[in-house]
Coordinates of C-alpha atoms in Angstrom, one line a residue:
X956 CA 14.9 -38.8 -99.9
X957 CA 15.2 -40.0 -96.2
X958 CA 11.4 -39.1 -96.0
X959 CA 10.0 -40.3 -99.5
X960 CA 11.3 -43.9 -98.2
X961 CA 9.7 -43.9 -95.4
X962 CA 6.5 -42.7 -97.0
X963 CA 6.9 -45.3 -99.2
X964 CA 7.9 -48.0 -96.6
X965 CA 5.2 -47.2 -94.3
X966 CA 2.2 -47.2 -97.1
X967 CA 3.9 -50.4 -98.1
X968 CA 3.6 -52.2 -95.2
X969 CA 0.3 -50.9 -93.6
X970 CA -1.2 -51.7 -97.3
X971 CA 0.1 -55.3 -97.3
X972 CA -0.5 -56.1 -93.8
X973 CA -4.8 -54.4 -93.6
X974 CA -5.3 -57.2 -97.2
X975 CA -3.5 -60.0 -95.3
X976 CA -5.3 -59.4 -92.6
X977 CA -8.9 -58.9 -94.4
X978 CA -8.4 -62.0 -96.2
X979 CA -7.1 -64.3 -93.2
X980 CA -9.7 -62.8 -90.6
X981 CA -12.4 -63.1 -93.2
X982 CA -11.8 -66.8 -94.1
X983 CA -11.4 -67.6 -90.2
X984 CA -14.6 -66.1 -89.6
X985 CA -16.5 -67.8 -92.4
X986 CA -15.7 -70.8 -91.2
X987 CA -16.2 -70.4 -87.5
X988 CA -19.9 -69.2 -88.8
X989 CA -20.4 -72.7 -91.0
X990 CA -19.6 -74.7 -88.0
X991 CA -21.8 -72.8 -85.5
X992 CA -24.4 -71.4 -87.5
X993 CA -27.3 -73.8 -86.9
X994 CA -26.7 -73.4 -82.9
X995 CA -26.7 -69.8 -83.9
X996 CA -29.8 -69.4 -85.6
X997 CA -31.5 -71.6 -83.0
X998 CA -30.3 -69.8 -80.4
X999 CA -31.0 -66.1 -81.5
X1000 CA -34.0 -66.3 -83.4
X1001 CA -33.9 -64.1 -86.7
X1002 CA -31.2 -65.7 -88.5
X1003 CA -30.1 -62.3 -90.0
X1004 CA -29.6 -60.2 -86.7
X1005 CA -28.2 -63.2 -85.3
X1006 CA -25.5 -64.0 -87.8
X1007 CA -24.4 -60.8 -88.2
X1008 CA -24.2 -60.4 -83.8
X1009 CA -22.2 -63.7 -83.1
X1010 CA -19.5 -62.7 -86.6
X1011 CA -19.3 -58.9 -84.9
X1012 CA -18.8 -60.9 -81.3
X1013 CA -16.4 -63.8 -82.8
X1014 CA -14.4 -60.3 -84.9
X1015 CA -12.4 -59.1 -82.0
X1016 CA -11.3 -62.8 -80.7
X1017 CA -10.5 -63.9 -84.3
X1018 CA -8.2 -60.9 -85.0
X1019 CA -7.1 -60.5 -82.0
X1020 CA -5.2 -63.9 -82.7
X1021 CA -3.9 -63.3 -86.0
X1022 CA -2.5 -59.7 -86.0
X1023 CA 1.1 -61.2 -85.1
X1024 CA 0.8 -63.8 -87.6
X1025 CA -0.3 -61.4 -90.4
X1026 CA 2.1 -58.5 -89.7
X1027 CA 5.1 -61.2 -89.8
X1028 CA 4.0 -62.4 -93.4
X1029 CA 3.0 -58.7 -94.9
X1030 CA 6.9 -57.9 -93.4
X1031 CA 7.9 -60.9 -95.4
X1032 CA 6.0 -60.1 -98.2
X1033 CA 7.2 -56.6 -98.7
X1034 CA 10.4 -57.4 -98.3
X1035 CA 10.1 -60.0 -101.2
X1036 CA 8.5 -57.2 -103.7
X1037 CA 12.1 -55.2 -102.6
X1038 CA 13.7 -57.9 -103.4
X1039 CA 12.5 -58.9 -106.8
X1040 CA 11.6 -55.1 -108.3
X1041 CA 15.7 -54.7 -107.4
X1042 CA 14.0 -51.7 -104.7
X1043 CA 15.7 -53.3 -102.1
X1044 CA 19.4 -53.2 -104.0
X1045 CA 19.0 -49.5 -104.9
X1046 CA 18.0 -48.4 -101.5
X1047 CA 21.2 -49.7 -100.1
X1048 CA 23.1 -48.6 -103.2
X1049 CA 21.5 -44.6 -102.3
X1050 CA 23.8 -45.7 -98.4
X1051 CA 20.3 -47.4 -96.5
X1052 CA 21.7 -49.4 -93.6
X1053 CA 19.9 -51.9 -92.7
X1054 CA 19.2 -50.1 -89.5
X1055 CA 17.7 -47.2 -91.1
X1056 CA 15.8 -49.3 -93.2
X1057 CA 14.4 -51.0 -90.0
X1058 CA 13.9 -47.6 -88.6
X1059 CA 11.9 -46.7 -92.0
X1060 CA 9.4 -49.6 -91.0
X1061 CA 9.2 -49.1 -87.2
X1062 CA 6.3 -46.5 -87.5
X1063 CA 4.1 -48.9 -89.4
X1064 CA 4.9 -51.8 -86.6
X1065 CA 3.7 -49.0 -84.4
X1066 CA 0.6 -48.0 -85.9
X1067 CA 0.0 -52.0 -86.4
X1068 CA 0.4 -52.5 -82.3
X1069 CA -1.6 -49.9 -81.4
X1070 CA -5.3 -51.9 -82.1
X1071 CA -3.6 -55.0 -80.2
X1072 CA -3.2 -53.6 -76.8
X1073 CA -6.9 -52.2 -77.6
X1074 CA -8.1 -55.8 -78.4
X1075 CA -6.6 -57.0 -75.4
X1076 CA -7.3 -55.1 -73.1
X1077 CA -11.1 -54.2 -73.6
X1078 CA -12.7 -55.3 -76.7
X1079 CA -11.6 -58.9 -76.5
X1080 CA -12.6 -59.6 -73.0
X1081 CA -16.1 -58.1 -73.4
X1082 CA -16.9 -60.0 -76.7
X1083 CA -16.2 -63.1 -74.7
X1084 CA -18.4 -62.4 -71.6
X1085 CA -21.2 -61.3 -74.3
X1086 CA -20.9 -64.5 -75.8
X1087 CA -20.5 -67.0 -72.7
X1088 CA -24.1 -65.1 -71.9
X1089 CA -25.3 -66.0 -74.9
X1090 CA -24.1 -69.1 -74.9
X1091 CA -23.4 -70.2 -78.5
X1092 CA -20.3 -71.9 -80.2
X1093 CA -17.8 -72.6 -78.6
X1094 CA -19.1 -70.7 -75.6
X1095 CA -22.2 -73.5 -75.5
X1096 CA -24.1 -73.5 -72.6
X1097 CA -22.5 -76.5 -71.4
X1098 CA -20.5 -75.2 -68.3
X1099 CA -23.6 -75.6 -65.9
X1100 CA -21.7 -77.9 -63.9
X1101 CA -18.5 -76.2 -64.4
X1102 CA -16.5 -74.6 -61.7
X1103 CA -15.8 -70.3 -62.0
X1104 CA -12.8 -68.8 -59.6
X1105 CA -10.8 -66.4 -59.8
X1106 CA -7.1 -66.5 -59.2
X1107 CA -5.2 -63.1 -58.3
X1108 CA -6.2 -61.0 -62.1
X1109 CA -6.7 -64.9 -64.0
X1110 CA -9.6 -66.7 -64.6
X1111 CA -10.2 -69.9 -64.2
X1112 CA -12.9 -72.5 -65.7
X1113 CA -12.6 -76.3 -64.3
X1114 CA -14.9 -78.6 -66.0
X1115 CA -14.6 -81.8 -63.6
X1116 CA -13.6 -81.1 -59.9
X1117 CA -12.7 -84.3 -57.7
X1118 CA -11.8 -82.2 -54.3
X1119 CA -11.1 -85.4 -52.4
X1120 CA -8.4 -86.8 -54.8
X1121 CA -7.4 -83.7 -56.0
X1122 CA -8.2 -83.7 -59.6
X1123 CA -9.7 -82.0 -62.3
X1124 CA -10.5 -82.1 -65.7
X1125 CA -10.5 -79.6 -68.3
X1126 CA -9.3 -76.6 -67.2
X1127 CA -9.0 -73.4 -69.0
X1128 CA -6.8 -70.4 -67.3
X1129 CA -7.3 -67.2 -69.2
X1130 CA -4.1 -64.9 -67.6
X1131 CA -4.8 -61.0 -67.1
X1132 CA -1.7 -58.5 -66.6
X1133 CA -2.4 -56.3 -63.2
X1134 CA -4.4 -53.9 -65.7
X1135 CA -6.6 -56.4 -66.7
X1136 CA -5.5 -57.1 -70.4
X1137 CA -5.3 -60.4 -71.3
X1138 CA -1.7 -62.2 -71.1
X1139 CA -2.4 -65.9 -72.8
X1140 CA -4.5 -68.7 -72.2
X1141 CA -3.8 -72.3 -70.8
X1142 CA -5.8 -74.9 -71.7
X1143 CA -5.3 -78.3 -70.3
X1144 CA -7.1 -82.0 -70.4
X1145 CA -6.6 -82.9 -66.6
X1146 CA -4.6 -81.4 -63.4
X1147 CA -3.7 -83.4 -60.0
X1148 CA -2.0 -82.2 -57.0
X1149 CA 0.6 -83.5 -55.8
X1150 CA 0.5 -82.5 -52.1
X1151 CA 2.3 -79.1 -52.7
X1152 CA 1.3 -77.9 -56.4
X1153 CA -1.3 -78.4 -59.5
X1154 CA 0.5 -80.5 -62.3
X1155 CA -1.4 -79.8 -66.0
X1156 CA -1.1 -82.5 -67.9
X1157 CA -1.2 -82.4 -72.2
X1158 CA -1.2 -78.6 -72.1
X1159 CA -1.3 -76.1 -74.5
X1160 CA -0.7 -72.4 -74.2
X1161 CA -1.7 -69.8 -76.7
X1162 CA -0.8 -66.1 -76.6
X1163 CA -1.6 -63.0 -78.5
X1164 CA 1.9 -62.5 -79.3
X1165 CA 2.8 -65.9 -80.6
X1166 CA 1.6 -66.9 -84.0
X1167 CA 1.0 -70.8 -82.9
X1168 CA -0.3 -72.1 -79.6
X1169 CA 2.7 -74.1 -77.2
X1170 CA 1.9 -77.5 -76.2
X1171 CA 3.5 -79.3 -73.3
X1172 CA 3.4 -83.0 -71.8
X1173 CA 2.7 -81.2 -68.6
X1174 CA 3.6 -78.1 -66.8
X1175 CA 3.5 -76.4 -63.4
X1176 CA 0.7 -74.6 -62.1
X1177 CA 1.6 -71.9 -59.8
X1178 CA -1.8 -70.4 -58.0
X1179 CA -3.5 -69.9 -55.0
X1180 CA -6.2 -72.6 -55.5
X1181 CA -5.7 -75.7 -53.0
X1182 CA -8.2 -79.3 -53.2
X1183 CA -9.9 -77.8 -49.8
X1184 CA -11.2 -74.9 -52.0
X1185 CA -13.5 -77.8 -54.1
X1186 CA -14.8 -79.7 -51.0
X1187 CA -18.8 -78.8 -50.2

């Protein structure tokens, strides 16, 4: 019986979560194409091929974002259909703790991890230097006077650098573990030094592993970079 449910469990939740995930990723994507379809088209020529590049491109970075999400609410939604079929009452009536029920679900989580650590570490990265090349979407074009460092395994992207007074303006820190794979991203509107540290100010922080981005009044930013770096 022990290996009927988890059959059953693992088809469950694998089934529910690849639909949820279709759907969301799909709708994301069709409307990341609306808004940047003209600069898409203008920028690669046959509208077909070039469509059909920036969605495969814009694929990786768009699920990579929502796999969390969509694995919480296909757990939720399975364990509603338990729930309301009464499957859920007989399994613990046949003596299922609700251990070995988690237990049952844990090679599904698994198999649903796997791809993440793959998006993260290679595919997503790539897709985003191919598009930066390109330079469509939200990957414009437009950082020809923006600044490119590197900090330790992060990058860094300053839009506005005032060396002297120690300010910048729109920073973007994408964070890489010490094998490369992306960690989260911090995006802020402005940062100033204070004579020992970088202050962001109206931050926000989005991660892989949290469904919804963080945002903070401001937050410390602990790097290597110093104003003397920025002077010419």
């Amino acid at each position: 019986m022990a290996r009927t449910l988890h059959h059953y469990l693992f088809w469950l939740m694998i089934s529910r979560f690849l639909l949820i995930f279709a759907a969301v990723t799909a709708g994301i994507l069709i409307l990341d194409l609306m808004a940047f379809a003209d600069e898409v088209v203008e920028e690669g020529g046959d509208s077909t091929a070039a469509l059909l590049r920036y969605s495969l491109l814009r694929a990786p970075l768009v699920a990579n974002q929502r796999v969390p999400f969509t694995a919480l609410i296909a757990a939720l939604v399975v364990l509603t259909r338990l729930v309301r079929n009464s499957e859920l009452t007989a399994i613990r009536a046949a003596g299922v703790s609700q251990l070995q029920l988690m237990v049952a679900l844990l090679p599904a989580a698994l198999l649903i991890a796997a791809p993440q650590f793959a998006l993260d570490g290679w595919v997503a990265p790539k897709a985003v230097e191919s598009l930066r090349a390109w330079g469509v979407g939200e990957y414009d074009g437009d950082d020809d006077d923006a600044t490119w460092l590197r900090d330790g395994e992060d990058m860094v992207r300053i839009g506005f650098v005032d060396g002297e007074r120690g300010f910048l303006r729109d920073i973007s820190i994408l964070e890489r573990s010490e094998s490369g794979s992306f960690e989260r991203q911090i995006q802020a509107v402005s940062a100033r030094f204070d004579g020992e540290v970088w202050i962001l100010r109206e931050v926000r922080i989005s991660s892989p592993r949290t469904p919804r981005p963080e945002t903070l009044a401001e937050m410390t930013w602990v790097t290597t970079v110093e104003p003397e770096m920025f002077s010419s």
